[in-house]
mmCIF file of C-alpha atoms in Angstrom:
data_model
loop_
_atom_site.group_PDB
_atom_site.id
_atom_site.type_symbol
_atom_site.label_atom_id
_atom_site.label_comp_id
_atom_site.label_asym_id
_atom_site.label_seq_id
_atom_site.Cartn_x
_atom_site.Cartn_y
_atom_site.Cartn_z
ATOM 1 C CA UNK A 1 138.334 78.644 7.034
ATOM 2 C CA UNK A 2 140.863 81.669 6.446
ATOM 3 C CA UNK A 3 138.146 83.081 3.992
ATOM 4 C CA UNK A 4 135.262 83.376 6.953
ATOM 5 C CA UNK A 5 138.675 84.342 9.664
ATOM 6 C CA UNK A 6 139.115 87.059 7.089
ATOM 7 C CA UNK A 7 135.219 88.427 6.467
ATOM 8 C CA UNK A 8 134.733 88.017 10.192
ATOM 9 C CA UNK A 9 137.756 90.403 10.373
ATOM 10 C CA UNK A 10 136.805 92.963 7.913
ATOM 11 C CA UNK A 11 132.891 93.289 9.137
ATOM 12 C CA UNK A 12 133.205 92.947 12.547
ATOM 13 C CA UNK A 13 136.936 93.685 13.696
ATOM 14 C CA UNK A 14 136.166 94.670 17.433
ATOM 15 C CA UNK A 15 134.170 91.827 17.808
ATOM 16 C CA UNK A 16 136.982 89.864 16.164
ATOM 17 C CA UNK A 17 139.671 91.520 19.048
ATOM 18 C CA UNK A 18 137.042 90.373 21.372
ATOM 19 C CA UNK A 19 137.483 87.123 21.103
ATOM 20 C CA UNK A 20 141.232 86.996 21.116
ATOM 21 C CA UNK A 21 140.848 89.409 24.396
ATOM 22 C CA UNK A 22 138.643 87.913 26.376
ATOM 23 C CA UNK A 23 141.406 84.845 26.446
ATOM 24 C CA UNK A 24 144.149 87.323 27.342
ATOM 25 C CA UNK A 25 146.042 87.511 24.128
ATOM 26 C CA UNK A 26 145.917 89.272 20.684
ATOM 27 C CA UNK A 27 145.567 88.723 17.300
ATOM 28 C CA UNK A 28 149.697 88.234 16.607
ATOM 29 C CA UNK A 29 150.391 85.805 19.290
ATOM 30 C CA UNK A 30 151.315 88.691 22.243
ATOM 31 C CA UNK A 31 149.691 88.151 25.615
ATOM 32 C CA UNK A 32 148.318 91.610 26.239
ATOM 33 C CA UNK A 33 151.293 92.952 28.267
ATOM 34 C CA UNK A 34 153.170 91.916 25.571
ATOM 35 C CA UNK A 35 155.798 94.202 23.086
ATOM 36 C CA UNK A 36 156.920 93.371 19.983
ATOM 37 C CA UNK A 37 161.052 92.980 18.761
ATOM 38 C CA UNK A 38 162.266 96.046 19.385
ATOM 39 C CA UNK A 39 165.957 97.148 17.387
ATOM 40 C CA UNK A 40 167.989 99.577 17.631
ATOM 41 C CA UNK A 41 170.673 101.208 15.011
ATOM 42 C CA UNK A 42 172.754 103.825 15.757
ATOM 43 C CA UNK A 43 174.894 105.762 13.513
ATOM 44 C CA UNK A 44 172.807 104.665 10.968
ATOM 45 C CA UNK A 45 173.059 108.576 9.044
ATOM 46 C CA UNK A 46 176.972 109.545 8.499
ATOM 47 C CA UNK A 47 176.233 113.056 7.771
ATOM 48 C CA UNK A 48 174.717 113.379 10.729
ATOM 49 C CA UNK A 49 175.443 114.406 13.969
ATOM 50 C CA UNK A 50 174.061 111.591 15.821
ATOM 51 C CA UNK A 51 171.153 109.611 14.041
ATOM 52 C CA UNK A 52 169.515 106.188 15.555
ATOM 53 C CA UNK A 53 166.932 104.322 13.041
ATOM 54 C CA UNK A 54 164.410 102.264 15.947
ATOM 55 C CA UNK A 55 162.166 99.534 14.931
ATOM 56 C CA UNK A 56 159.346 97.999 17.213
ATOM 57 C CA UNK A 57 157.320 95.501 15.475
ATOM 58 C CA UNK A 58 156.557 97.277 11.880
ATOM 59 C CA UNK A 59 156.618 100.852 13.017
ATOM 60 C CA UNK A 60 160.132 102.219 12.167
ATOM 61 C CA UNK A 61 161.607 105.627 12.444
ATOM 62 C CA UNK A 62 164.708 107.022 12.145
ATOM 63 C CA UNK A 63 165.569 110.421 13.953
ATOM 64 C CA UNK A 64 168.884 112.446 12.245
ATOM 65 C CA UNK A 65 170.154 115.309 14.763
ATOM 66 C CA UNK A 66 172.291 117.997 12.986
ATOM 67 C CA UNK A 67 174.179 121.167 15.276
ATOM 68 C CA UNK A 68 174.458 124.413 14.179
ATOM 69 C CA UNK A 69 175.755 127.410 15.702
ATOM 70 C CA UNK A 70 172.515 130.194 17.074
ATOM 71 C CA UNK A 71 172.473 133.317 18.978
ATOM 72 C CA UNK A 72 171.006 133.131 22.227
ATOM 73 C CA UNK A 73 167.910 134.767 23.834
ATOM 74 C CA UNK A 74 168.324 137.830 25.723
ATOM 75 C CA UNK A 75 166.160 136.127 28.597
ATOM 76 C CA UNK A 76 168.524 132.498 28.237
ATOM 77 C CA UNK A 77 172.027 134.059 27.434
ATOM 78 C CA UNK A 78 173.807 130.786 28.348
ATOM 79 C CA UNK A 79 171.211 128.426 27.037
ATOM 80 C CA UNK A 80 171.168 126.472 23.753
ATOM 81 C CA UNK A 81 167.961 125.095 22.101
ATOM 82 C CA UNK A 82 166.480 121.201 21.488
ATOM 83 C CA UNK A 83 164.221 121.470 18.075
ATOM 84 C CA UNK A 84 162.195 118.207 17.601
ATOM 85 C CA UNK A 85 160.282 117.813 14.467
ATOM 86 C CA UNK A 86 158.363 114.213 13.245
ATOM 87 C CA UNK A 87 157.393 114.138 10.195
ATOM 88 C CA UNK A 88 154.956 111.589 8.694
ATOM 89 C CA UNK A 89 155.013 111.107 4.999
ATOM 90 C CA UNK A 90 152.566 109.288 2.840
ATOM 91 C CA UNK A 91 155.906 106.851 2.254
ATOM 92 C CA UNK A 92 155.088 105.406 5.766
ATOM 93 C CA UNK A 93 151.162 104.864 5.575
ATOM 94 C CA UNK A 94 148.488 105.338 3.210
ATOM 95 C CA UNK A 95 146.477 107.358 6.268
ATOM 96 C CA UNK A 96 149.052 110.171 5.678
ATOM 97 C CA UNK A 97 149.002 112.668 2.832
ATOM 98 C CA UNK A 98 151.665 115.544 1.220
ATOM 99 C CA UNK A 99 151.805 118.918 2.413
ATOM 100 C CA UNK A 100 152.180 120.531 5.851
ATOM 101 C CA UNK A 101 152.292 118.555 8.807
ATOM 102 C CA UNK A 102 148.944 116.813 9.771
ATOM 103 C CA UNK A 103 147.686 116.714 13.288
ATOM 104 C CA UNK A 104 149.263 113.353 14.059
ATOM 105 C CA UNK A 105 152.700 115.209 13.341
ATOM 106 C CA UNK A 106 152.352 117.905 15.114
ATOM 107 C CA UNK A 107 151.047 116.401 18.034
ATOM 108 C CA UNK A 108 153.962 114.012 18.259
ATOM 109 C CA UNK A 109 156.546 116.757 17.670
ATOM 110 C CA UNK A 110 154.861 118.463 20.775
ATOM 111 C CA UNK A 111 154.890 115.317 22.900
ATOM 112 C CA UNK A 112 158.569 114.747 21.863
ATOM 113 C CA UNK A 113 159.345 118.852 23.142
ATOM 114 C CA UNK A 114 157.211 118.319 26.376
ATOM 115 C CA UNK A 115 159.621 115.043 27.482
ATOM 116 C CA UNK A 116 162.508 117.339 26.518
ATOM 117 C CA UNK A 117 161.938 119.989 28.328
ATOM 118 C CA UNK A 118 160.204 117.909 31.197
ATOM 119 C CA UNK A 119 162.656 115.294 31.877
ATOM 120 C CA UNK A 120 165.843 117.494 31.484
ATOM 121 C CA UNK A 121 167.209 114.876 29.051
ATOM 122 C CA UNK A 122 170.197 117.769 28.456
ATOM 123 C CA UNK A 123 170.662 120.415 30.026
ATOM 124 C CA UNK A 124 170.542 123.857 27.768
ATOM 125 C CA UNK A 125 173.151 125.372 29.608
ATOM 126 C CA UNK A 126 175.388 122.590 28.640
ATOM 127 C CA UNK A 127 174.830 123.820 24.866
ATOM 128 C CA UNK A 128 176.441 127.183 25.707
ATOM 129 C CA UNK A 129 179.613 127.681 23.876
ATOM 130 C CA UNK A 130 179.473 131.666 24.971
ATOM 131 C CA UNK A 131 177.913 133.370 27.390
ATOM 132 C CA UNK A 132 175.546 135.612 25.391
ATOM 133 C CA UNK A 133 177.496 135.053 22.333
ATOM 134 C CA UNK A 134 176.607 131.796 20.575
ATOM 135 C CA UNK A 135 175.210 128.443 21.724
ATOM 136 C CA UNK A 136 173.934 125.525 19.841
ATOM 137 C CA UNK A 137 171.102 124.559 18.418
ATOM 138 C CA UNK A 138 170.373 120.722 18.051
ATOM 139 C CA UNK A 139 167.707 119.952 15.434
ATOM 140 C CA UNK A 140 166.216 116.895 15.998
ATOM 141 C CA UNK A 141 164.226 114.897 12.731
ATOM 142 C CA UNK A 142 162.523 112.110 12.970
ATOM 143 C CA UNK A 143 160.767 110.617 10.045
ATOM 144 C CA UNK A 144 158.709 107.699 9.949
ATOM 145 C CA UNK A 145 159.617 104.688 7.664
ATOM 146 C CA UNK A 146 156.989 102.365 8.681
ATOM 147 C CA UNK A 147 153.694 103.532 10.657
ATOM 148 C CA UNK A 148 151.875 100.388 12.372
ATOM 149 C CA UNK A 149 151.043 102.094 15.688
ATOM 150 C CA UNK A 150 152.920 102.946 18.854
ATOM 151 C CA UNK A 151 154.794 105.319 17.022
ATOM 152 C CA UNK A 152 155.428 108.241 19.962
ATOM 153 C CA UNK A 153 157.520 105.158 21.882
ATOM 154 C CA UNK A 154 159.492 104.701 18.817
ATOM 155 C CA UNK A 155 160.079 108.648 18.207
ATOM 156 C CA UNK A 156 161.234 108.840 21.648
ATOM 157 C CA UNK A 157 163.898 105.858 21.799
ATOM 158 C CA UNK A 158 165.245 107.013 18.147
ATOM 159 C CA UNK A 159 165.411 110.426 19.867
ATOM 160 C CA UNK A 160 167.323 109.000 23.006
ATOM 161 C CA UNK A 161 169.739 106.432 20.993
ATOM 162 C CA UNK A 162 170.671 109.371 18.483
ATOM 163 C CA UNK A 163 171.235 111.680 21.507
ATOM 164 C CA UNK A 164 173.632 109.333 23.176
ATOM 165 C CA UNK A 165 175.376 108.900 19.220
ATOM 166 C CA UNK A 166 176.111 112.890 18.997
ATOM 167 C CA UNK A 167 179.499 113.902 18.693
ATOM 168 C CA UNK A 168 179.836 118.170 18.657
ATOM 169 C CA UNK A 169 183.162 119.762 18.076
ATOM 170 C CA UNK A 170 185.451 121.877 20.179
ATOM 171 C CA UNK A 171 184.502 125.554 19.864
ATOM 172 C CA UNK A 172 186.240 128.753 20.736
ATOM 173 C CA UNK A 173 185.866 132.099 20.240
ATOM 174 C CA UNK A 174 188.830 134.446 18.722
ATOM 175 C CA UNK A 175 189.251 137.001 21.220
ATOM 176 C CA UNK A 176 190.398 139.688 18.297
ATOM 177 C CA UNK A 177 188.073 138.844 15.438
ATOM 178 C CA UNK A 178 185.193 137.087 18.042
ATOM 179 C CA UNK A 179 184.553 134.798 15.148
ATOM 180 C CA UNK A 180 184.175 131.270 16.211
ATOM 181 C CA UNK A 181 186.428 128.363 15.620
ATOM 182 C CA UNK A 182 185.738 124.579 15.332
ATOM 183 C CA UNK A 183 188.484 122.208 15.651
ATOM 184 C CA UNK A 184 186.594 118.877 14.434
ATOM 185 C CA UNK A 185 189.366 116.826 15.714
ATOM 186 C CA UNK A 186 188.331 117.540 18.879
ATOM 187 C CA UNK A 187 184.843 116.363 19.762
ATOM 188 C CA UNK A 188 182.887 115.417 22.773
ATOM 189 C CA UNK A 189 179.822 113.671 23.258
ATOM 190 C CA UNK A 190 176.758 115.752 24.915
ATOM 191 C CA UNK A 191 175.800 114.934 28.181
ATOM 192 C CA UNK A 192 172.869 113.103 28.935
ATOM 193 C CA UNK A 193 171.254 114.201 32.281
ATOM 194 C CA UNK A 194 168.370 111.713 32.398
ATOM 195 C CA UNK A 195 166.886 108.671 29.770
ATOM 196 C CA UNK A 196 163.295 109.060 29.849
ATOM 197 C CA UNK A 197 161.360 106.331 27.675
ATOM 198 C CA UNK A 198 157.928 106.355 26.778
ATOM 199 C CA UNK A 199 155.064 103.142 27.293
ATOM 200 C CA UNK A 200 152.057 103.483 25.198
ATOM 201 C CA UNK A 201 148.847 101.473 26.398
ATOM 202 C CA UNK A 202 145.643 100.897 24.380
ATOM 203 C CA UNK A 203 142.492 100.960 26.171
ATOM 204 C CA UNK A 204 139.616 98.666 24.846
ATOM 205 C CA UNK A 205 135.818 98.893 26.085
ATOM 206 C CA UNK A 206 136.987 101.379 28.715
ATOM 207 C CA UNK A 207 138.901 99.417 31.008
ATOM 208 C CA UNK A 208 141.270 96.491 29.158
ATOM 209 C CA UNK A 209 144.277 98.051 28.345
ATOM 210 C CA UNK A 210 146.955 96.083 26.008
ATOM 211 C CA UNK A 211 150.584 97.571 26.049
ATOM 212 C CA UNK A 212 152.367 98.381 22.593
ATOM 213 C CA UNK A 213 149.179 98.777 20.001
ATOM 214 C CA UNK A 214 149.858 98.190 16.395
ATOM 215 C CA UNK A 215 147.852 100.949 14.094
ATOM 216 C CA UNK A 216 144.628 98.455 14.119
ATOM 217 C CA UNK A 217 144.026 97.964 17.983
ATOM 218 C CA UNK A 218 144.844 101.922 18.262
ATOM 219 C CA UNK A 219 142.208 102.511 15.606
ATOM 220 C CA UNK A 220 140.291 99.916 17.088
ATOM 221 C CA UNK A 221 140.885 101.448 21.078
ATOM 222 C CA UNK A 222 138.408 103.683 22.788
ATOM 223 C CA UNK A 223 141.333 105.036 24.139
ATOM 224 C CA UNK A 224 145.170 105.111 24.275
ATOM 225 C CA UNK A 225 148.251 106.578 27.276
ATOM 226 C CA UNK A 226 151.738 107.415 27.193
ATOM 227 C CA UNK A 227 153.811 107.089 30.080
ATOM 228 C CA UNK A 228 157.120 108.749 29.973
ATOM 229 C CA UNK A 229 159.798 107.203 33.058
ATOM 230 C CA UNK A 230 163.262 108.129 33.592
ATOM 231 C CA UNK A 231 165.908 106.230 35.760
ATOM 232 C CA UNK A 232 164.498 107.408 39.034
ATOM 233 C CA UNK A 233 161.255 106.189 38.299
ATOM 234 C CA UNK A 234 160.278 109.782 37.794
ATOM 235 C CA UNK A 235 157.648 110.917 35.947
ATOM 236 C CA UNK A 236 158.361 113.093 32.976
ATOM 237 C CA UNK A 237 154.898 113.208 31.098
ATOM 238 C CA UNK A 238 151.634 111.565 30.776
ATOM 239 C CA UNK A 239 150.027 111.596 26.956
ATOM 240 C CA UNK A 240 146.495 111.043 27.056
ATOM 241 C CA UNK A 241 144.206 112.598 24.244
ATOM 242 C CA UNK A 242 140.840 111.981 25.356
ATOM 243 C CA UNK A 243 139.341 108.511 25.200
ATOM 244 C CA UNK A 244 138.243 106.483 27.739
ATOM 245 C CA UNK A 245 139.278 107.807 31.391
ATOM 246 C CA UNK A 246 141.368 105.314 33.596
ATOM 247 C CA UNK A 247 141.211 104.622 36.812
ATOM 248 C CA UNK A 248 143.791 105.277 39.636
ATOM 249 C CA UNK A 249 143.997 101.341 39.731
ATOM 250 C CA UNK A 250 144.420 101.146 35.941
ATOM 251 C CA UNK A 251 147.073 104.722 35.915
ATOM 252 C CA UNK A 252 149.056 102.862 38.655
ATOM 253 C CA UNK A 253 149.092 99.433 36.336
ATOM 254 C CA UNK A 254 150.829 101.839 33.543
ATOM 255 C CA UNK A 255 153.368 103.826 35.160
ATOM 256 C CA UNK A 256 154.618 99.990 37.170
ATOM 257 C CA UNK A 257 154.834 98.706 33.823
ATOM 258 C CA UNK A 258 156.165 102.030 32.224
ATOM 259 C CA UNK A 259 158.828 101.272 35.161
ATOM 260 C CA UNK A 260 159.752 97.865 33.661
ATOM 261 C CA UNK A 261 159.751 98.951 30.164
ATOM 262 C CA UNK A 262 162.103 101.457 30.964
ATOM 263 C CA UNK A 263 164.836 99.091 32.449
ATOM 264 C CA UNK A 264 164.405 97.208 29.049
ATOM 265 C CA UNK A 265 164.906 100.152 26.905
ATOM 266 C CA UNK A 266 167.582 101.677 28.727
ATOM 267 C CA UNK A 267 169.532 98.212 29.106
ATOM 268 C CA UNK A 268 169.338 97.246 25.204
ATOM 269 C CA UNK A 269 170.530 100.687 24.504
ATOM 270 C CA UNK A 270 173.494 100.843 26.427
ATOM 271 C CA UNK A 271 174.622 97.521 25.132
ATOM 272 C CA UNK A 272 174.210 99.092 21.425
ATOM 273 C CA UNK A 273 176.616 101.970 22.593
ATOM 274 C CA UNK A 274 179.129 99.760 24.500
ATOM 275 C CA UNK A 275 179.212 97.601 21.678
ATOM 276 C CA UNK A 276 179.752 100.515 19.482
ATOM 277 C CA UNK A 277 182.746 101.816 21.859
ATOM 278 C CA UNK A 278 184.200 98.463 21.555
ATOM 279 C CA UNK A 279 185.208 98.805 18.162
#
């Protein structure tokens, strides 16, 4: 009986997701508004400067944020900068290969700067150190461990938890010499103007849609959505490359349940940090 489960599987696999669909659940045992275990480490990267490793389901990521002092613009004297990179190695999936960033990568590492600039997560003027003089410059990596779908929600939480997990020295400037200098035992933690967190959906035959894909029902979806949400129910950015078009009925469905996801993401967060503060 596994034997045919499995051939059905490998020669017809959307007629095998059809099946499980049709009675409003999937493959793994999820109803179709369903997510998997989601985990959260922080600190997990010591010579960082805030690191979180985030697991939900399979997919795992880990995103390591290091500061370092930068001269401002001439158009942004009192602004710092947020520098998000994801990088996909072959380590994580066999889909991925060596050598410059893919697509994939580099459209995740652009999603990942849109919600950071959109959603005022920090505020760059809050990386100043001085006016015109020097700011900061946060570089943000995230690498993927594990790829098995979903993985922009998991870039963005690992982003968020290691945000929260920074810890930047005090800086001053010598008036004489104008040289800067860093007492490190004196440190602050950055301020975090809003938590956006991002809801992926899957569409299926152009109007089912299933929350939290894994890599086969996004390969298998004629379409997939990201819904980024902050605290005020605000809308920070909508991910959508081509695909299937949604309804208003089926856009509203994603951003109330982007709502609810949020709450859940925000809330298991915090209790990592409080927990962490405890010690």
């Amino acid at each position: 009986m596994d034997r045919l489960v499995t051939c059905f599987l490998t020669v017809e696999p959307l007629e095998y997701y059809r099946k499980f669909l049709k009675e409003n659940c999937r493959p793994d045992g999820r109803e179709l508004g369903g997510f998997r275990t989601t985990t959260v480490n922080i600190g997990s990267i010591t010579t960082a400067d805030g690191s979180a490793l985030v697991k939900i389901g399979n997919t795992t990521v880990i995103c390591g944020i290091k500061a370092e002092f930068a001269a401002p613009t001439i158009d942004a004297p009192n602004q710092g900068y947020i520098v998000p990179n994801v990088d996909l190695p072959p380590l994580c999936s066999s889909r991925f290969r060596s050598g410059p960033p893919g697509e994939e990568a580099q459209v995740a590492s652009q999603f990942i700067a849109d919600v950071i600039e959109n959603s005022q997560i920090i505020l760059k003027e809050d990386l100043c150190i001085s006016n015109g003089k020097l700011v900061w410059v946060l570089y943000c990596d995230i690498l993927c461990l594990d790829y098995d779908g979903n993985l922009l929600d998991a870039c963005m939480c690992s982003l968020l938890a290691a945000l929260k997990n920074v810890q930047l020295p005090a800086v001053k400037i010598h008036e004489r010499t104008g040289l800067a200098q860093v007492n490190m035992n004196e440190k602050t933690s950055l301020t975090i103007g809003k938590h956006p967190v991002s809801t992926s959906f899957a569409v299926f035959d152009n109007t089912l849609l299933i929350v939290d894909p894994t890599g086969e029902e996004e390969s298998l979806a004629t379409g997939t959505i990201t819904i980024v949400i902050d605290e005020e129910n605000r809308l920070c950015c909508v991910h959508k490359p081509g695909g299937s078009p949604l309804t208003g009925e089926n856009l509203q469905d994603c951003i109330s349940r982007a709502i609810t996801r949020h709450k859940e993401v925000k809330m298991l967060i915090d209790k990592i940090i409080e927990s962490i503060k405890a010690k």
